[in-house]
PDB file of C-alpha atoms in Angstrom:
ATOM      1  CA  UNK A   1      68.139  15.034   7.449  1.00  0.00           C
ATOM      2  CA  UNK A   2      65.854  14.052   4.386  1.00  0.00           C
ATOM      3  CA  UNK A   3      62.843  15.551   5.511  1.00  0.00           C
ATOM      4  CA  UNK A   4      61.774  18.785   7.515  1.00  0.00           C
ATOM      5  CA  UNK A   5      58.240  18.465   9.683  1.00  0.00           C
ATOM      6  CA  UNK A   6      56.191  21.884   8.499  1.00  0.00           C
ATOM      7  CA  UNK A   7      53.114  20.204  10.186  1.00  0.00           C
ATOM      8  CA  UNK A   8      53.141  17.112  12.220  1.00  0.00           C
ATOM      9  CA  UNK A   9      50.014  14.670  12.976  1.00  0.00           C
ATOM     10  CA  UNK A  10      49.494  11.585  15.206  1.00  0.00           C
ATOM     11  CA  UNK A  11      50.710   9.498  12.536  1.00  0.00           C
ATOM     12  CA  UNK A  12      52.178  11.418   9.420  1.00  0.00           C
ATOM     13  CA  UNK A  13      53.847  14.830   9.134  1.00  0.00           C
ATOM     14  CA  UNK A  14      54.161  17.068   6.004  1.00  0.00           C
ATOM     15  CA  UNK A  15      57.783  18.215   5.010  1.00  0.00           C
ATOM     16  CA  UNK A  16      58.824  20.435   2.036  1.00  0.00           C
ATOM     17  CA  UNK A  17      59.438  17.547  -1.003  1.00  0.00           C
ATOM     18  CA  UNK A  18      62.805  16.029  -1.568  1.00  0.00           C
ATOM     19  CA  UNK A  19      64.670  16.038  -4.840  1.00  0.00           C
ATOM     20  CA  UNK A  20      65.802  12.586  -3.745  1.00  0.00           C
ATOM     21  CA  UNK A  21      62.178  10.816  -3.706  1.00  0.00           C
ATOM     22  CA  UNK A  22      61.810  11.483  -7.508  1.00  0.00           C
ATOM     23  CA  UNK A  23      62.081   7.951  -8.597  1.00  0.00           C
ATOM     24  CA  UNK A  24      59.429   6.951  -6.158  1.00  0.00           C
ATOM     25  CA  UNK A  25      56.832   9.705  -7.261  1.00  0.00           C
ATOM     26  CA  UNK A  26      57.756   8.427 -10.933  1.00  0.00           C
ATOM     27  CA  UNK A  27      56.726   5.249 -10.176  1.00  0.00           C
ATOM     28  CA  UNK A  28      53.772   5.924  -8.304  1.00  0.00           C
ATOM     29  CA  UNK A  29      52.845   8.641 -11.335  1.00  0.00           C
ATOM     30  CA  UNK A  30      52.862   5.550 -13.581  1.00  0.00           C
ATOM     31  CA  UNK A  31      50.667   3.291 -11.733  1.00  0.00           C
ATOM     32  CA  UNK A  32      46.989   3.438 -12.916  1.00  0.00           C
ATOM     33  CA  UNK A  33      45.685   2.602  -9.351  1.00  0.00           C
ATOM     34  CA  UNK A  34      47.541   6.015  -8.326  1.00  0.00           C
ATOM     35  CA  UNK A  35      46.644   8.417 -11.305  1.00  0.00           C
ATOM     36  CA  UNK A  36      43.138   6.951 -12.311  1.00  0.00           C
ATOM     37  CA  UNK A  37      42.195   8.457  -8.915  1.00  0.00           C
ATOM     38  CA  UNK A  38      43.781  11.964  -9.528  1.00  0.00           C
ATOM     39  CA  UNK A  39      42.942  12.301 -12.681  1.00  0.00           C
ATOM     40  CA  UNK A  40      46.712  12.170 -14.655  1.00  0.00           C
ATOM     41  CA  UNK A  41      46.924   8.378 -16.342  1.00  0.00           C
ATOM     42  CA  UNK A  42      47.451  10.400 -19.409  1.00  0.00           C
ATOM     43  CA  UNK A  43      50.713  11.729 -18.218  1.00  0.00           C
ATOM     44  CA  UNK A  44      53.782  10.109 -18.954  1.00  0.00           C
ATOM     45  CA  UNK A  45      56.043  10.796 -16.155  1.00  0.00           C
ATOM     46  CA  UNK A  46      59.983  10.211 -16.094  1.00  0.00           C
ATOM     47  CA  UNK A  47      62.427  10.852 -13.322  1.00  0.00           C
ATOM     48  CA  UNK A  48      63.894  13.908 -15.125  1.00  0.00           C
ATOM     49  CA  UNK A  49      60.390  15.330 -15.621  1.00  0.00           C
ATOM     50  CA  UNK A  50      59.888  14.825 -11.943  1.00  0.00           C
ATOM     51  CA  UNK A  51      63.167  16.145 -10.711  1.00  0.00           C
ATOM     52  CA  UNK A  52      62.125  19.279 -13.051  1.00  0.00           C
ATOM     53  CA  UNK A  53      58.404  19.789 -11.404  1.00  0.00           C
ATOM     54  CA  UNK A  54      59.707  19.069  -8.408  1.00  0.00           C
ATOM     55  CA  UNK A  55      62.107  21.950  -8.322  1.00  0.00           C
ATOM     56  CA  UNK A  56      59.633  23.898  -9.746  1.00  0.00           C
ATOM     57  CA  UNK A  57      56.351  23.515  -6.826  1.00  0.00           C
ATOM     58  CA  UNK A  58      59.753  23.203  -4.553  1.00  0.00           C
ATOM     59  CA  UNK A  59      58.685  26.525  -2.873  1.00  0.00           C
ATOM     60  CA  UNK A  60      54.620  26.240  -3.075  1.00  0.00           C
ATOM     61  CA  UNK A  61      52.408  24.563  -1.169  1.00  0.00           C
ATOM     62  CA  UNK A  62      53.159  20.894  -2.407  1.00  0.00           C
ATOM     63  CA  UNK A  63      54.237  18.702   0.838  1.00  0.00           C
ATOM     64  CA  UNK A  64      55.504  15.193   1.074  1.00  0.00           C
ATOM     65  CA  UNK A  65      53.281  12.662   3.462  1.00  0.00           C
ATOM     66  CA  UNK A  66      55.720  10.910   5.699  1.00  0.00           C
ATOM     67  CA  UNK A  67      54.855   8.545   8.384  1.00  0.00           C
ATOM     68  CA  UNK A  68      55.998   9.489  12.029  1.00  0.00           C
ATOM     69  CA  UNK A  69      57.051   5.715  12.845  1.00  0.00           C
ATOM     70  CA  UNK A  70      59.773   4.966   9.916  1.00  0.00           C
ATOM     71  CA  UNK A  71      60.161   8.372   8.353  1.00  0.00           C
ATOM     72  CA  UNK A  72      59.201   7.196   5.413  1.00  0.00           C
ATOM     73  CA  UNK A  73      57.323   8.905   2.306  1.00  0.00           C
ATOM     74  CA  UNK A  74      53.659   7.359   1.060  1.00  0.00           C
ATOM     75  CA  UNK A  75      52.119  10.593  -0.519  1.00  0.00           C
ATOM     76  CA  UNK A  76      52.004  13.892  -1.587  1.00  0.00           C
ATOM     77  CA  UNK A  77      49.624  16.941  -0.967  1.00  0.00           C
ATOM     78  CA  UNK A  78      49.484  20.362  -1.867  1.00  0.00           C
ATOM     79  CA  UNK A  79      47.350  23.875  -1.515  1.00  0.00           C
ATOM     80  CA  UNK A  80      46.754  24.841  -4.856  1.00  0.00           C
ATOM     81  CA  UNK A  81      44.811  27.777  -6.800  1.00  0.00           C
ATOM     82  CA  UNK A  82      45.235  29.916  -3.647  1.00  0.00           C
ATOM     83  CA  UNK A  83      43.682  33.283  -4.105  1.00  0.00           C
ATOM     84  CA  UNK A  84      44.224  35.457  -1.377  1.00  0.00           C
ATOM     85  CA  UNK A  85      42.383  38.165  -2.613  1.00  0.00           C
ATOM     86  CA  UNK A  86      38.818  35.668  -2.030  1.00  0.00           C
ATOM     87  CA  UNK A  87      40.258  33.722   0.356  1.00  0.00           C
ATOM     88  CA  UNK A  88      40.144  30.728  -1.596  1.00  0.00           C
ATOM     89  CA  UNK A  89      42.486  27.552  -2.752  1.00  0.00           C
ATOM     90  CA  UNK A  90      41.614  23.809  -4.137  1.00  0.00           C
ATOM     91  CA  UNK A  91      43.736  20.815  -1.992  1.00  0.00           C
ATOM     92  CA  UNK A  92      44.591  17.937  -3.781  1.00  0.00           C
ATOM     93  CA  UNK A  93      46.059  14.101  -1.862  1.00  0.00           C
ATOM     94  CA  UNK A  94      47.333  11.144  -2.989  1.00  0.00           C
ATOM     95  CA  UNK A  95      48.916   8.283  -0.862  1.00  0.00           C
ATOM     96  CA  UNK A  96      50.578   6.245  -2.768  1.00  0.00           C
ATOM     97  CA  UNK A  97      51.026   2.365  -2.132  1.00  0.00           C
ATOM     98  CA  UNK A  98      47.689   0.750  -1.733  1.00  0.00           C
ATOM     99  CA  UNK A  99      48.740  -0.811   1.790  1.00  0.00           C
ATOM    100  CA  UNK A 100      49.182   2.909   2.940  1.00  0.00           C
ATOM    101  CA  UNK A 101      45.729   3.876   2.170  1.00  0.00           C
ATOM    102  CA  UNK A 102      42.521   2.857   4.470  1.00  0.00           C
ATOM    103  CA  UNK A 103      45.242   3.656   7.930  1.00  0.00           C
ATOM    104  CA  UNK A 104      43.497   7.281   8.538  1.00  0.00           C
ATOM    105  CA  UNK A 105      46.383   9.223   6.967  1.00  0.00           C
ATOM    106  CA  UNK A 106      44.602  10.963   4.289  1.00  0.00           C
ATOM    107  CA  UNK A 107      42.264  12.386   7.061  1.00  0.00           C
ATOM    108  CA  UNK A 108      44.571  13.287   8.928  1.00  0.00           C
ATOM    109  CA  UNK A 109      46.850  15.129   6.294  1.00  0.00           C
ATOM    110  CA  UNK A 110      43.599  17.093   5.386  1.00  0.00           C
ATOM    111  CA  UNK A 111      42.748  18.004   8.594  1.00  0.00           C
ATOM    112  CA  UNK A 112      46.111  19.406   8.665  1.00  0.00           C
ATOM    113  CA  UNK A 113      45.989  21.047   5.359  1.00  0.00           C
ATOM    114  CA  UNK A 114      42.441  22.998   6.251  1.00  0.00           C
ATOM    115  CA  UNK A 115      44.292  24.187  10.030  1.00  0.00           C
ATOM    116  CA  UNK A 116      47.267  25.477   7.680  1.00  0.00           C
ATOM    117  CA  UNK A 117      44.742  26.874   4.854  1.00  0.00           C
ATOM    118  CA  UNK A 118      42.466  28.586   7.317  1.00  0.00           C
ATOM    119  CA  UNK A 119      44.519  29.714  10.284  1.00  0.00           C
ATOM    120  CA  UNK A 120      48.159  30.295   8.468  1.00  0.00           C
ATOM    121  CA  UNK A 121      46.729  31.490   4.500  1.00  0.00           C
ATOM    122  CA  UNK A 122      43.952  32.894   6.542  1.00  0.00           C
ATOM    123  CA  UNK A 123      41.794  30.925   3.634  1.00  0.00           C
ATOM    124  CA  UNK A 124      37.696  30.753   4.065  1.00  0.00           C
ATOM    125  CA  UNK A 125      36.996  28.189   1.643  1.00  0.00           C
ATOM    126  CA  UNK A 126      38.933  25.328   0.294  1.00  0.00           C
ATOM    127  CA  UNK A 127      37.729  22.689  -2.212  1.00  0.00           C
ATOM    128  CA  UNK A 128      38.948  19.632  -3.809  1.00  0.00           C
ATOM    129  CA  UNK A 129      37.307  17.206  -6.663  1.00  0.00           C
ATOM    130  CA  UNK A 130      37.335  13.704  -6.660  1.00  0.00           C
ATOM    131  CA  UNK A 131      35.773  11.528  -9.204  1.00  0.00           C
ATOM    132  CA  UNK A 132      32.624   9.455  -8.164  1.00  0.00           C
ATOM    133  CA  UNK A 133      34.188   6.037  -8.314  1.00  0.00           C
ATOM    134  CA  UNK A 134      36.257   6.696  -5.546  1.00  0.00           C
ATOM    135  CA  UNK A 135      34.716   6.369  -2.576  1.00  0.00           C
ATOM    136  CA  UNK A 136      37.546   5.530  -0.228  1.00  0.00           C
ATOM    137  CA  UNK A 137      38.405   9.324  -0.574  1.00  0.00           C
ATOM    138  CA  UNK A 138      35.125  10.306  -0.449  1.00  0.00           C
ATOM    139  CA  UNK A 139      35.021   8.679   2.767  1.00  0.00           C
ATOM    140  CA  UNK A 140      37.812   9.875   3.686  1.00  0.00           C
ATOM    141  CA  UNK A 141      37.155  13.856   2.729  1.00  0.00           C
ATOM    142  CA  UNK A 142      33.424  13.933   4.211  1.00  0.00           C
ATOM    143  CA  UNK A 143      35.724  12.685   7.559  1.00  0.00           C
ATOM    144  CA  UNK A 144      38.231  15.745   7.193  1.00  0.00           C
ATOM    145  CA  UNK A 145      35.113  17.814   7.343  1.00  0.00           C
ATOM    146  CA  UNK A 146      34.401  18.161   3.423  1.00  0.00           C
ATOM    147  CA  UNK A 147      31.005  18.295   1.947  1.00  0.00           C
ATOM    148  CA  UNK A 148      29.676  17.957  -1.490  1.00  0.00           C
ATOM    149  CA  UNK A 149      28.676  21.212  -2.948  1.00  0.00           C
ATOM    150  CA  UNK A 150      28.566  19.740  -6.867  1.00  0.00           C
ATOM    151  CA  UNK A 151      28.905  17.462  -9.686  1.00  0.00           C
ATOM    152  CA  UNK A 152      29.561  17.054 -13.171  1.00  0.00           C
ATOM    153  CA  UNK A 153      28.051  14.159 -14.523  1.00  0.00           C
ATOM    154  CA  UNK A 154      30.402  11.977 -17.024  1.00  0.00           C
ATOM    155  CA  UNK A 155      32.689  14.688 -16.845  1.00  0.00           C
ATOM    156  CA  UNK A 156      35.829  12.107 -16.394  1.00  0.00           C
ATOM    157  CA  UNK A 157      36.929   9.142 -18.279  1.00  0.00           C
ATOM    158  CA  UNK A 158      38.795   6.852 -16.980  1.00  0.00           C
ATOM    159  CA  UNK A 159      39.111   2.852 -17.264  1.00  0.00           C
ATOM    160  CA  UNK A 160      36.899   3.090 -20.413  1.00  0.00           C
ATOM    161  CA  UNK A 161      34.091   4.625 -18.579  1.00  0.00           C
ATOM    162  CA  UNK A 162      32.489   8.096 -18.050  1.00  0.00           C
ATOM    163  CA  UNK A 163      32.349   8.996 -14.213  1.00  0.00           C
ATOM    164  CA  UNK A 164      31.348  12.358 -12.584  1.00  0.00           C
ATOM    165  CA  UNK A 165      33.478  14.386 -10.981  1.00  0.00           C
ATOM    166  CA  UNK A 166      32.314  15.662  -7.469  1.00  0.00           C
ATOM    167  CA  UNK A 167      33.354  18.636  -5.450  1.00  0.00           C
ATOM    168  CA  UNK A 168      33.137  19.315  -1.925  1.00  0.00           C
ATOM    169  CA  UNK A 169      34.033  21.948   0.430  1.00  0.00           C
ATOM    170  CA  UNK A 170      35.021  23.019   3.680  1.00  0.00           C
ATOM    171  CA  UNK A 171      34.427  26.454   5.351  1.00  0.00           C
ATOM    172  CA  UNK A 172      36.432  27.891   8.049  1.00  0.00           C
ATOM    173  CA  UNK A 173      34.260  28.269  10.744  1.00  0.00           C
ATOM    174  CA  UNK A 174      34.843  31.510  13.156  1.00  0.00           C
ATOM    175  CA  UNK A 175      36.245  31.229  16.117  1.00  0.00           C
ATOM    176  CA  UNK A 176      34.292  33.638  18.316  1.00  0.00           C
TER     177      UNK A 176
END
């Protein structure tokens, strides 16, 4: 079996990443349409580099995306920054062929992510950032439940432009 389900949606479930997918994260991590939006066209990623972080984050909170129907991959997510101590972490999403996005997986994958954050890492708070030009996230995160809580103006270039970078939130709310 290539993939384990850790947390299973309608449509997508999350499973621990696969050493095998690490030619299709390279090539996703070197398509501007992918890491303009996260924030890493800088990077220069090859398949060895990717096998490497991969069995790095192998045992964190980084998750493949894979759709229910075909079993196959389109993303990535992860709980980073988790401080259990505050009861804090950051998310971060990326689907990655553009006919994957706009289908309601992203908000569903969050939606997942916050149930995991707040009910299994008994997390309160748990942000992300997304840079203003992107508003099919934003969309998408205000949908998950995320709100905007702040932004740094021209904080982010990208595409030979300055764009702010936004951050939103989402509390856990008690269950009383």
């Amino acid at each position: 079996m290539r993939y384990f389900k850790k947390m299973t949606g309608e449509h997508v479930y999350l499973s621990p990443m696969n050493m095998e997918d690490a030619e299709t994260y390279v090539k996703w991590m070197n398509d501007s349409d992918v890491t303009d939006k996260i924030g890493s066209s800088f990077r220069i990623t090859t398949v060895d580099g990717e096998k490497k972080w991969i069995e790095k984050n192998a045992d964190s909170y980084q998750f493949a995306i894979v759709r229910k129907s075909d079993d196959t991959l389109i993303g990535n997510c992860s709980i980073d920054c988790v401080d259990s101590i505050s009861q804090i972490a950051e998310v971060g999403i990326f689907i990655g062929d553009s006919s994957d996005r706009g289908n309601g997986y992203g908000t569903e994958v969050l939606k997942m992510l916050l149930d995991y954050g707040f009910y299994t890492l008994n997390l309160h708070n748990i942000m992300l950032r997304v840079f203003g030009f992107n508003s099919q996230a934003i969309r998408c995160y205000e949908k998950a439940g995320f709100k905007e809580f702040g932004r740094r103006r021209e904080a982010y270039f990208a595409m030979g432009k300055r764009h702010d970078v936004i951050y939103m939130e989402a509390v856990r709310e008690s269950k009383d």
